[in-house]
Amino acid sequence: MSYFFNDNFLLQSDIAVVLYNDYAKDLPIIDYHNHLSPQQIAENKNFENITKVWLKGDHYKWRAMRAYGIDEDFITGNASDEDKFRKWAEVVPNTLRNPLFHWTHMELRNPFGINEYLNAASADRIYKETTEKLQQENFRPQSLLNNYNVEMLGTTDDPTDDLSFHQSIRQQNREIDVKPSFRPDKIFAISKGDSFRDYVRKLSEVSKVEISDLDTLLEALQKRVNFFDDMGCVASDHGLLYIPQPGKHSLKEINHVFFTVLLGDDEEAKDVEEGYTHYILTELCKMYYEKGWAQQFHLGALRNNNTIKLKEIGTDTGYDSIGDYPQAQALSAFLNNLENQQKLTKTILYNLNPADNAVFGSMTGNFQGEGIKGKIQFGSAWWFLDQLDGMEQQINTLSNLGLISTFIGMLTDSRSFLSFPRHEYFRRLLCNLLQKISEKVYCQMI
């Protein structure tokens, strides 16, 4: 392992080594967007084995296993945890040039101290060693966060959540600031029939607002925004194909369709969905502005491509991909509308299609704010792009079209407590890029 992963991994010059070791290496982690479970943090129970903490829910690994022809029983099925780990170990050597190869061995090294290749021959030994360590006190969820020097993390939470686990975390552990983030995606799914109606009923119950039209819907959402704000929330998040446009229907027509949908009539729901989403999203963004929150827009994912697998094993299981939707015009109009109303809050834009890098990188310059450095951010390379090439391309685009000095930086966007070495990966490649820039500046100066 020392040949592949040593102290100078990804650092290609003496300057890069100095930048990393003297400046970047020991900085605390601010992981402002992830999908970690507040319940697991609050309950702080030991994980039964490495499969539970490392493979469960990790659709990056699942996609690689499927590409290698592994039977689904060893991925999301009923095979034993040990057998699932063995199958993953069999795949790992074949992930070479995929970021999973690097991440896998970095995550074994930290926190487990394992410095050897994971493959079929080492699988049983590594499974046994990691399982034994995971039973120790210093491998509980909160201890793992401390190990990685996590100072703050922002979870992803539905508006209907009572945030009781966040309350528990705040009472238990003052060293790590775990903040909820407001993710209201389900309220936009007006064409989803009974699941939408069920969600509106749940929102009505937790907000104690009888939702019968758009005004009462917004009243309920405002109450939840207020509650999240009281609980320390500083950010919202939205996962959308693209920023919606106003559409052809009047607000009165949209309100009528919303009312009929609540009564069980879905005939016109699809027709007004974009206009409905545009209106509710705009009103939510005004609420975020009043609270001083940052708003995040994750745009461009083509989700649930395999409908057979969607029915069998559900969403977020590794059947999403990059979409090629037009983004620029609607995004510009949406931000401009908020700007004209003086309601545009701090904003982070994430694209999933690398072809949109320059679009998003240049869009941020249109709506910056006086007295706020980097009010509008071109967010870190996301999902399929959070690998070496993708992150370098995002940083290069940001550097060329904006200010790298105000960049908000890396996040994990992960469901695993072992994913924090991705911050180390990012810091190493960033230091390496900065040394290249410093060399060019030096050469120009002389």
XYZ file of C-alpha atoms in Angstrom:
446
model
C 0.000 0.000 0.000
C 2.855 2.410 0.697
C 3.657 2.470 -3.034
C 0.153 3.685 -3.865
C -0.804 5.720 -0.808
C 1.887 7.618 1.022
C 2.103 11.019 2.654
C 2.604 12.715 -0.724
C -0.378 11.071 -2.450
C -1.602 13.409 -5.266
C 0.989 16.034 -4.256
C 3.325 16.446 -7.203
C 5.773 19.078 -5.986
C 7.506 20.335 -2.884
C 5.221 23.391 -2.876
C 2.119 21.193 -2.916
C 3.513 19.156 -0.008
C 4.076 22.325 2.027
C 0.634 23.709 1.189
C -1.052 20.515 2.261
C 0.935 19.663 5.387
C 1.421 23.178 6.750
C -1.945 24.702 5.860
C -4.700 22.335 4.705
C -4.172 18.998 6.432
C -5.325 19.795 9.969
C -8.093 22.276 9.255
C -11.478 21.327 10.723
C -14.110 19.921 8.388
C -17.188 22.017 7.660
C -19.438 19.511 5.889
C -22.360 21.755 5.076
C -24.331 19.248 2.972
C -24.603 15.521 3.632
C -27.180 12.789 4.131
C -25.987 11.368 7.438
C -28.678 10.102 9.774
C -29.377 12.420 12.741
C -30.866 9.390 14.489
C -27.600 7.442 14.224
C -25.648 10.437 15.500
C -28.048 10.961 18.404
C -28.281 7.308 19.424
C -24.498 6.941 18.993
C -24.593 3.148 18.772
C -21.745 1.021 17.480
C -22.149 -0.328 13.960
C -22.434 -4.081 13.837
C -19.865 -4.473 11.057
C -18.216 -2.600 8.191
C -20.931 -3.584 5.721
C -23.497 -1.744 7.840
C -21.504 1.496 7.956
C -19.753 1.308 4.568
C -21.805 -0.571 1.963
C -25.386 -0.036 3.132
C -26.909 2.837 1.190
C -23.778 3.534 -0.882
C -25.051 3.568 -4.459
C -21.566 4.506 -5.740
C -20.337 1.083 -4.681
C -23.566 -0.586 -5.786
C -23.197 0.731 -9.335
C -19.634 -0.579 -9.527
C -20.718 -3.991 -8.279
C -23.495 -4.158 -10.864
C -21.087 -3.144 -13.609
C -18.920 -6.097 -12.582
C -21.883 -8.451 -12.814
C -22.417 -9.074 -9.105
C -25.810 -10.577 -8.290
C -28.212 -8.094 -6.686
C -28.585 -10.392 -3.693
C -25.045 -9.354 -2.674
C -25.803 -5.658 -3.203
C -29.233 -4.786 -1.832
C -30.548 -8.321 -1.304
C -30.609 -10.861 1.487
C -27.035 -12.150 1.411
C -25.154 -11.946 4.702
C -23.180 -8.823 5.523
C -19.949 -10.820 5.371
C -20.747 -12.179 1.912
C -21.676 -8.702 0.680
C -18.311 -7.443 1.878
C -16.512 -10.322 0.167
C -18.195 -9.442 -3.122
C -17.242 -5.789 -2.739
C -13.652 -6.807 -2.019
C -13.671 -8.877 -5.210
C -14.705 -5.819 -7.194
C -12.297 -3.290 -5.620
C -9.165 -4.147 -7.706
C -11.291 -3.660 -10.805
C -12.285 -0.130 -9.773
C -8.826 1.154 -10.760
C -9.197 4.662 -12.294
C -12.604 5.023 -10.642
C -12.447 7.283 -7.535
C -13.804 4.348 -5.532
C -10.364 2.764 -5.693
C -8.773 5.724 -3.923
C -11.676 6.359 -1.548
C -11.851 2.718 -0.480
C -8.244 2.568 0.629
C -8.283 6.047 2.174
C -11.306 5.030 4.264
C -9.600 1.835 5.392
C -6.524 3.815 6.342
C -8.547 6.401 8.271
C -10.006 5.500 10.712
C -9.038 1.809 10.796
C -5.283 2.170 10.228
C -5.355 -0.521 7.526
C -2.635 -0.039 4.927
C -3.137 -2.873 2.489
C -5.100 -3.532 -0.656
C -8.628 -4.761 -0.295
C -9.202 -7.726 -2.579
C -10.611 -11.253 -2.418
C -7.520 -12.523 -0.586
C -7.573 -9.856 2.151
C -11.368 -9.584 2.501
C -11.951 -11.932 5.444
C -9.032 -10.579 7.431
C -10.072 -6.944 6.882
C -13.721 -7.718 7.637
C -12.716 -9.304 10.946
C -10.344 -6.488 11.930
C -12.767 -3.671 11.070
C -15.688 -5.415 12.762
C -13.677 -5.770 15.965
C -12.655 -2.117 15.897
C -16.198 -0.942 15.201
C -17.245 -2.359 18.586
C -14.848 -0.025 20.396
C -15.966 3.192 22.055
C -13.909 5.371 19.720
C -15.719 3.998 16.655
C -19.204 5.139 17.624
C -20.748 7.743 15.231
C -19.883 10.784 17.351
C -16.351 9.504 17.937
C -15.892 8.987 14.195
C -16.908 12.599 13.592
C -14.390 13.728 16.215
C -11.727 11.534 14.633
C -12.161 13.358 11.331
C -12.133 16.749 13.069
C -15.663 17.544 11.929
C -16.603 20.928 13.342
C -19.967 21.335 11.631
C -22.217 19.225 9.447
C -25.515 20.008 7.801
C -27.919 17.098 7.479
C -30.740 16.900 4.928
C -34.166 17.041 6.563
C -37.773 17.027 5.446
C -39.992 19.960 6.577
C -42.276 17.498 8.387
C -39.456 16.159 10.572
C -39.812 16.957 14.267
C -35.998 17.304 14.537
C -36.069 15.473 17.862
C -32.768 13.783 17.105
C -31.169 17.160 16.437
C -32.415 18.284 19.845
C -30.850 15.210 21.398
C -27.515 15.816 19.655
C -27.405 19.391 20.879
C -27.944 18.221 24.446
C -25.305 15.469 24.224
C -22.421 16.903 22.227
C -21.496 20.554 22.044
C -18.222 19.867 20.225
C -19.881 19.065 16.900
C -22.420 21.491 15.461
C -25.046 19.358 13.677
C -27.521 21.596 11.859
C -30.693 20.594 10.033
C -31.204 21.699 6.428
C -34.646 22.341 4.946
C -35.299 19.996 1.963
C -38.942 20.439 0.776
C -38.751 18.454 -2.497
C -41.861 16.381 -1.767
C -44.146 19.405 -1.689
C -43.492 20.027 -5.391
C -44.721 16.591 -6.513
C -48.305 17.706 -7.162
C -48.751 15.077 -9.907
C -47.862 12.120 -7.648
C -51.431 11.390 -6.586
C -51.997 9.728 -3.217
C -48.375 10.064 -2.106
C -48.647 13.850 -2.583
C -51.950 14.008 -0.708
C -50.492 11.943 2.105
C -47.560 14.320 2.330
C -49.790 17.409 2.408
C -51.821 15.811 5.217
C -48.639 15.148 7.162
C -47.450 18.728 6.629
C -50.856 19.954 7.778
C -50.626 17.891 10.962
C -47.135 18.986 12.003
C -47.746 22.657 11.172
C -51.249 22.651 12.708
C -52.533 24.456 9.608
C -55.510 23.102 7.687
C -54.193 23.150 4.120
C -56.936 23.783 1.566
C -55.341 26.196 -0.932
C -52.010 27.775 -1.853
C -52.231 30.439 0.851
C -52.663 27.897 3.630
C -49.959 25.733 2.098
C -47.549 28.662 2.298
C -48.684 29.376 5.845
C -47.825 25.793 6.810
C -44.432 25.977 5.096
C -43.671 29.290 6.827
C -44.345 27.685 10.195
C -41.947 24.874 9.382
C -39.302 27.343 8.206
C -39.729 29.191 11.513
C -39.363 25.930 13.441
C -36.242 24.884 11.518
C -34.770 28.338 12.085
C -35.357 28.021 15.822
C -33.535 24.674 15.654
C -30.412 26.246 14.172
C -31.059 25.711 10.461
C -28.993 28.001 8.211
C -29.607 26.448 4.794
C -32.239 24.993 2.503
C -31.671 22.525 -0.299
C -33.551 21.633 -3.468
C -33.006 18.738 -5.848
C -34.549 19.693 -9.186
C -34.173 18.693 -12.825
C -33.927 22.388 -13.630
C -35.277 25.644 -12.245
C -38.993 25.739 -13.141
C -40.578 28.482 -15.227
C -43.854 30.285 -14.465
C -45.815 28.354 -17.076
C -48.985 29.378 -18.924
C -51.491 29.075 -16.083
C -52.593 31.923 -13.837
C -52.177 31.703 -10.089
C -55.955 31.401 -9.796
C -55.912 28.372 -12.123
C -53.038 26.757 -10.249
C -54.848 27.301 -6.958
C -57.982 25.633 -8.373
C -56.024 22.599 -9.569
C -54.261 22.332 -6.204
C -57.660 22.313 -4.504
C -59.033 19.626 -6.831
C -55.898 17.515 -6.335
C -56.458 17.590 -2.581
C -59.958 16.269 -3.272
C -58.516 13.365 -5.291
C -58.771 14.681 -8.862
C -55.361 14.438 -10.589
C -56.508 15.110 -14.163
C -54.876 18.545 -14.522
C -52.048 18.160 -12.014
C -49.343 17.466 -14.587
C -50.389 20.498 -16.651
C -49.766 22.977 -13.830
C -46.841 21.215 -12.130
C -44.109 23.525 -13.413
C -46.045 26.728 -12.733
C -47.032 25.437 -9.286
C -43.423 24.539 -8.462
C -42.167 27.914 -9.699
C -44.623 29.774 -7.484
C -44.056 27.756 -4.311
C -40.278 27.734 -4.802
C -40.230 31.507 -5.276
C -42.229 32.061 -2.108
C -39.979 29.691 -0.169
C -36.895 31.548 -1.365
C -38.374 34.760 0.000
C -38.752 33.039 3.356
C -35.113 31.934 3.221
C -34.051 35.520 2.535
C -35.929 36.779 5.577
C -34.174 34.171 7.741
C -30.737 34.900 6.310
C -30.352 31.282 5.167
C -28.307 30.052 2.242
C -30.281 28.254 -0.466
C -28.823 25.347 -2.423
C -29.973 24.174 -5.840
C -28.820 20.750 -7.040
C -29.785 20.694 -10.709
C -29.595 18.170 -13.511
C -30.023 14.632 -12.150
C -32.002 12.209 -14.330
C -33.448 9.967 -11.646
C -34.957 6.478 -11.492
C -34.020 5.476 -15.043
C -34.676 1.766 -14.473
C -38.382 1.472 -13.666
C -38.198 -2.266 -13.001
C -35.580 -1.690 -10.304
C -37.514 1.306 -8.995
C -40.459 -0.997 -8.284
C -38.240 -3.714 -6.829
C -35.891 -1.757 -4.546
C -37.016 1.881 -4.583
C -35.345 5.260 -5.044
C -31.733 6.259 -4.314
C -30.424 2.793 -5.155
C -28.007 3.618 -7.961
C -30.210 4.029 -11.015
C -29.796 7.763 -11.524
C -27.594 9.481 -14.096
C -26.676 12.838 -15.636
C -29.449 14.755 -17.398
C -28.979 17.172 -20.302
C -31.646 19.753 -19.535
C -31.413 23.397 -20.647
C -30.441 25.350 -17.536
C -29.256 28.892 -18.258
C -32.359 30.865 -19.227
C -34.735 29.654 -16.509
C -32.023 29.872 -13.831
C -31.206 33.438 -14.828
C -34.861 34.484 -14.868
C -35.502 32.921 -11.464
C -32.542 34.574 -9.760
C -33.295 37.852 -11.502
C -36.892 37.801 -10.262
C -35.721 37.386 -6.670
C -33.064 40.064 -7.156
C -35.643 42.533 -8.493
C -37.767 41.931 -5.414
C -34.663 42.342 -3.229
C -35.255 38.820 -1.869
C -32.239 36.941 -3.239
C -30.423 35.270 -0.379
C -27.021 33.565 -0.377
C -27.140 30.854 -3.028
C -25.113 27.784 -4.010
C -25.589 26.316 -7.501
C -24.574 22.728 -8.290
C -24.668 21.253 -11.788
C -24.538 17.547 -12.562
C -23.839 17.858 -16.270
C -20.172 18.868 -16.764
C -21.202 20.592 -19.990
C -22.887 23.195 -17.762
C -19.746 24.120 -15.814
C -19.207 27.410 -17.637
C -22.939 28.215 -17.559
C -23.079 27.884 -13.773
C -19.643 29.416 -13.242
C -20.565 32.536 -15.201
C -24.120 32.775 -13.818
C -22.855 33.475 -10.299
C -21.231 36.731 -11.413
C -24.581 38.220 -12.381
C -26.075 38.393 -8.913
C -23.332 38.960 -6.339
C -24.091 41.233 -3.381
C -22.343 44.231 -1.905
C -20.569 43.483 1.360
C -20.837 39.692 0.947
C -17.895 37.736 -0.411
C -19.158 34.984 -2.675
C -22.861 35.587 -2.078
C -23.659 33.421 -5.122
C -21.498 30.306 -5.285
C -20.650 27.799 -7.996
C -20.819 24.790 -5.695
C -18.339 21.959 -5.435
C -18.391 19.247 -8.107
C -21.420 17.113 -7.318
C -22.244 13.403 -7.393
C -20.901 11.922 -10.639
C -18.449 14.845 -10.826
C -16.890 14.617 -7.352
C -13.826 12.771 -8.620
C -10.347 14.009 -9.522
C -11.111 15.191 -13.066
C -14.548 16.564 -12.175
C -13.317 18.550 -9.180
C -10.346 19.929 -11.089
C -12.611 21.013 -13.944
C -14.994 22.722 -11.525
C -12.133 24.510 -9.762
C -10.567 25.566 -13.071
C -13.886 26.935 -14.336
C -14.499 28.774 -11.083
C -10.967 30.184 -11.144
C -11.327 31.398 -14.740
C -14.805 32.902 -14.383
C -14.976 33.884 -10.708
C -12.855 34.024 -7.564
C -11.363 30.822 -6.185
C -10.476 32.853 -3.074
C -14.156 33.041 -2.075
C -15.006 29.398 -2.916
C -17.181 27.666 -0.305
C -15.278 24.409 -0.779
C -15.900 20.696 -0.413
C -18.768 18.639 1.008
C -19.359 14.895 1.197
C -23.021 14.650 0.065
C -22.711 11.204 1.631
C -24.704 8.733 3.711
C -21.647 7.102 5.270
C -19.737 8.052 8.421
C -16.564 6.838 6.701
C -16.738 9.292 3.764
C -14.864 12.176 5.342
C -11.514 11.270 3.719
C -13.099 12.806 0.614
C -12.233 16.131 2.238
C -8.605 14.997 2.421
C -8.798 13.952 -1.241
C -10.156 17.371 -2.173
C -7.533 19.222 -0.133
C -4.717 17.258 -1.722
C -5.868 17.921 -5.276
C -6.545 21.588 -4.438
C -3.021 22.043 -3.054
C -1.643 20.384 -6.157
C -3.621 22.733 -8.409
C -2.537 25.775 -6.413
C 1.123 24.858 -6.763
C 0.675 24.720 -10.554
C -0.872 28.190 -10.449
C 1.967 29.512 -8.283
C 4.533 28.155 -10.731
C 2.820 29.939 -13.631
C 2.630 33.216 -11.697
C 6.311 32.922 -10.750
C 7.344 32.238 -14.344
C 5.363 35.258 -15.567
C 6.955 37.478 -12.934
C 10.490 36.589 -14.000
